[in-house]
C-alpha cells in the first residue's frame, strides 16, 4: 500500500469543516469515514504547521518522506 499523505488528508478535513461550520468532529468523522480523534488531530496539523511546510508536503510523492511524516511526528513538530 502506498503511504497516506497526512497533509492532504488534513487539508481535506479542514476544507470540509470550513464548508460545513455546523459540523462537529463526531458528525464529520462519520461523513469523512475517519475516526473522531483523527479529525481533531488533522485539524490541529492543518491549522498550526507553517504554510510553506504544508505546501511542500502536500505536493510530496516520495514514499519514504510520507512514511516519516505521520500524524504523531507532525504533531510533535507543532509542539517543538
JSON list of C-alpha atoms in Angstrom, two decimals:
[
{"chain": "A", "resi": 1, "resn": "UNK", "atom": "CA", "xyz": [0.00, 0.00, 0.00]},
{"chain": "A", "resi": 2, "resn": "UNK", "atom": "CA", "xyz": [1.28, 3.48, -0.75]},
{"chain": "A", "resi": 3, "resn": "UNK", "atom": "CA", "xyz": [1.70, 5.65, 2.35]},
{"chain": "A", "resi": 4, "resn": "UNK", "atom": "CA", "xyz": [-1.01, 8.16, 3.19]},
{"chain": "A", "resi": 5, "resn": "UNK", "atom": "CA", "xyz": [-0.23, 11.84, 2.67]},
{"chain": "A", "resi": 6, "resn": "UNK", "atom": "CA", "xyz": [-1.36, 13.15, 6.07]},
{"chain": "A", "resi": 7, "resn": "UNK", "atom": "CA", "xyz": [-1.20, 16.78, 4.93]},
{"chain": "A", "resi": 8, "resn": "UNK", "atom": "CA", "xyz": [-3.62, 16.12, 2.04]},
{"chain": "A", "resi": 9, "resn": "UNK", "atom": "CA", "xyz": [-5.92, 14.36, 4.47]},
{"chain": "A", "resi": 10, "resn": "UNK", "atom": "CA", "xyz": [-5.65, 17.27, 6.93]},
{"chain": "A", "resi": 11, "resn": "UNK", "atom": "CA", "xyz": [-6.44, 19.82, 4.22]},
{"chain": "A", "resi": 12, "resn": "UNK", "atom": "CA", "xyz": [-9.42, 17.75, 3.08]},
{"chain": "A", "resi": 13, "resn": "UNK", "atom": "CA", "xyz": [-10.79, 17.74, 6.66]},
{"chain": "A", "resi": 14, "resn": "UNK", "atom": "CA", "xyz": [-10.11, 21.47, 7.06]},
{"chain": "A", "resi": 15, "resn": "UNK", "atom": "CA", "xyz": [-11.90, 22.24, 3.78]},
{"chain": "A", "resi": 16, "resn": "UNK", "atom": "CA", "xyz": [-14.86, 20.10, 4.83]},
{"chain": "A", "resi": 17, "resn": "UNK", "atom": "CA", "xyz": [-15.10, 21.79, 8.24]},
{"chain": "A", "resi": 18, "resn": "UNK", "atom": "CA", "xyz": [-14.83, 25.24, 6.64]},
{"chain": "A", "resi": 19, "resn": "UNK", "atom": "CA", "xyz": [-17.59, 24.43, 4.16]},
{"chain": "A", "resi": 20, "resn": "UNK", "atom": "CA", "xyz": [-19.79, 22.94, 6.91]},
{"chain": "A", "resi": 21, "resn": "UNK", "atom": "CA", "xyz": [-19.28, 25.09, 10.05]},
{"chain": "A", "resi": 22, "resn": "UNK", "atom": "CA", "xyz": [-22.18, 23.45, 11.89]},
{"chain": "A", "resi": 23, "resn": "UNK", "atom": "CA", "xyz": [-20.49, 20.02, 11.82]},
{"chain": "A", "resi": 24, "resn": "UNK", "atom": "CA", "xyz": [-18.88, 18.59, 14.93]},
{"chain": "A", "resi": 25, "resn": "UNK", "atom": "CA", "xyz": [-15.87, 16.28, 14.91]},
{"chain": "A", "resi": 26, "resn": "UNK", "atom": "CA", "xyz": [-18.20, 13.36, 15.53]},
{"chain": "A", "resi": 27, "resn": "UNK", "atom": "CA", "xyz": [-20.57, 14.11, 12.64]},
{"chain": "A", "resi": 28, "resn": "UNK", "atom": "CA", "xyz": [-17.66, 14.99, 10.33]},
{"chain": "A", "resi": 29, "resn": "UNK", "atom": "CA", "xyz": [-15.96, 11.72, 11.22]},
{"chain": "A", "resi": 30, "resn": "UNK", "atom": "CA", "xyz": [-18.99, 9.77, 10.07]},
{"chain": "A", "resi": 31, "resn": "UNK", "atom": "CA", "xyz": [-19.22, 11.69, 6.79]},
{"chain": "A", "resi": 32, "resn": "UNK", "atom": "CA", "xyz": [-15.47, 11.54, 6.06]},
{"chain": "A", "resi": 33, "resn": "UNK", "atom": "CA", "xyz": [-15.14, 7.91, 7.19]},
{"chain": "A", "resi": 34, "resn": "UNK", "atom": "CA", "xyz": [-12.41, 8.72, 9.73]},
{"chain": "A", "resi": 35, "resn": "UNK", "atom": "CA", "xyz": [-12.15, 8.14, 13.49]},
{"chain": "A", "resi": 36, "resn": "UNK", "atom": "CA", "xyz": [-13.32, 11.13, 15.58]},
{"chain": "A", "resi": 37, "resn": "UNK", "atom": "CA", "xyz": [-9.95, 11.55, 17.30]},
{"chain": "A", "resi": 38, "resn": "UNK", "atom": "CA", "xyz": [-8.16, 11.70, 13.96]},
{"chain": "A", "resi": 39, "resn": "UNK", "atom": "CA", "xyz": [-10.38, 14.60, 12.82]},
{"chain": "A", "resi": 40, "resn": "UNK", "atom": "CA", "xyz": [-9.20, 16.81, 15.68]},
{"chain": "A", "resi": 41, "resn": "UNK", "atom": "CA", "xyz": [-5.56, 15.81, 15.18]},
{"chain": "A", "resi": 42, "resn": "UNK", "atom": "CA", "xyz": [-5.74, 16.56, 11.47]},
{"chain": "A", "resi": 43, "resn": "UNK", "atom": "CA", "xyz": [-7.32, 19.95, 12.14]},
{"chain": "A", "resi": 44, "resn": "UNK", "atom": "CA", "xyz": [-4.54, 20.75, 14.61]},
{"chain": "A", "resi": 45, "resn": "UNK", "atom": "CA", "xyz": [-1.96, 19.86, 11.97]},
{"chain": "A", "resi": 46, "resn": "UNK", "atom": "CA", "xyz": [-3.67, 21.90, 9.23]},
{"chain": "A", "resi": 47, "resn": "UNK", "atom": "CA", "xyz": [-4.10, 24.95, 11.46]},
{"chain": "A", "resi": 48, "resn": "UNK", "atom": "CA", "xyz": [-0.70, 25.04, 13.17]},
{"chain": "A", "resi": 49, "resn": "UNK", "atom": "CA", "xyz": [2.01, 23.93, 10.75]},
{"chain": "A", "resi": 50, "resn": "UNK", "atom": "CA", "xyz": [3.78, 26.65, 8.76]},
{"chain": "A", "resi": 51, "resn": "UNK", "atom": "CA", "xyz": [2.17, 27.24, 5.34]},
{"chain": "A", "resi": 52, "resn": "UNK", "atom": "CA", "xyz": [5.42, 26.57, 3.45]},
{"chain": "A", "resi": 53, "resn": "UNK", "atom": "CA", "xyz": [5.75, 23.12, 5.08]},
{"chain": "A", "resi": 54, "resn": "UNK", "atom": "CA", "xyz": [2.12, 22.33, 4.32]},
{"chain": "A", "resi": 55, "resn": "UNK", "atom": "CA", "xyz": [2.60, 23.28, 0.66]},
{"chain": "A", "resi": 56, "resn": "UNK", "atom": "CA", "xyz": [5.81, 21.27, 0.38]},
{"chain": "A", "resi": 57, "resn": "UNK", "atom": "CA", "xyz": [4.33, 18.13, 1.97]},
{"chain": "A", "resi": 58, "resn": "UNK", "atom": "CA", "xyz": [1.04, 18.46, 0.08]},
{"chain": "A", "resi": 59, "resn": "UNK", "atom": "CA", "xyz": [2.96, 18.18, -3.19]},
{"chain": "A", "resi": 60, "resn": "UNK", "atom": "CA", "xyz": [5.24, 15.40, -1.93]},
{"chain": "A", "resi": 61, "resn": "UNK", "atom": "CA", "xyz": [5.00, 12.00, -3.60]},
{"chain": "A", "resi": 62, "resn": "UNK", "atom": "CA", "xyz": [8.12, 10.39, -2.09]},
{"chain": "A", "resi": 63, "resn": "UNK", "atom": "CA", "xyz": [7.00, 7.26, -0.18]},
{"chain": "A", "resi": 64, "resn": "UNK", "atom": "CA", "xyz": [9.92, 7.45, 2.26]},
{"chain": "A", "resi": 65, "resn": "UNK", "atom": "CA", "xyz": [9.11, 11.05, 3.24]},
{"chain": "A", "resi": 66, "resn": "UNK", "atom": "CA", "xyz": [5.39, 10.31, 3.51]},
{"chain": "A", "resi": 67, "resn": "UNK", "atom": "CA", "xyz": [6.07, 7.37, 5.85]},
{"chain": "A", "resi": 68, "resn": "UNK", "atom": "CA", "xyz": [8.17, 9.65, 8.08]},
{"chain": "A", "resi": 69, "resn": "UNK", "atom": "CA", "xyz": [5.54, 12.40, 8.17]},
{"chain": "A", "resi": 70, "resn": "UNK", "atom": "CA", "xyz": [2.87, 10.51, 10.07]},
{"chain": "A", "resi": 71, "resn": "UNK", "atom": "CA", "xyz": [0.35, 12.16, 12.41]},
{"chain": "A", "resi": 72, "resn": "UNK", "atom": "CA", "xyz": [2.37, 11.71, 15.59]},
{"chain": "A", "resi": 73, "resn": "UNK", "atom": "CA", "xyz": [5.52, 13.17, 14.02]},
{"chain": "A", "resi": 74, "resn": "UNK", "atom": "CA", "xyz": [3.66, 16.19, 12.61]},
{"chain": "A", "resi": 75, "resn": "UNK", "atom": "CA", "xyz": [2.01, 16.87, 15.96]},
{"chain": "A", "resi": 76, "resn": "UNK", "atom": "CA", "xyz": [5.45, 16.72, 17.56]},
{"chain": "A", "resi": 77, "resn": "UNK", "atom": "CA", "xyz": [6.70, 19.37, 15.13]},
{"chain": "A", "resi": 78, "resn": "UNK", "atom": "CA", "xyz": [3.93, 21.67, 16.29]},
{"chain": "A", "resi": 79, "resn": "UNK", "atom": "CA", "xyz": [4.85, 21.30, 19.97]},
{"chain": "A", "resi": 80, "resn": "UNK", "atom": "CA", "xyz": [8.57, 21.93, 19.44]}
]
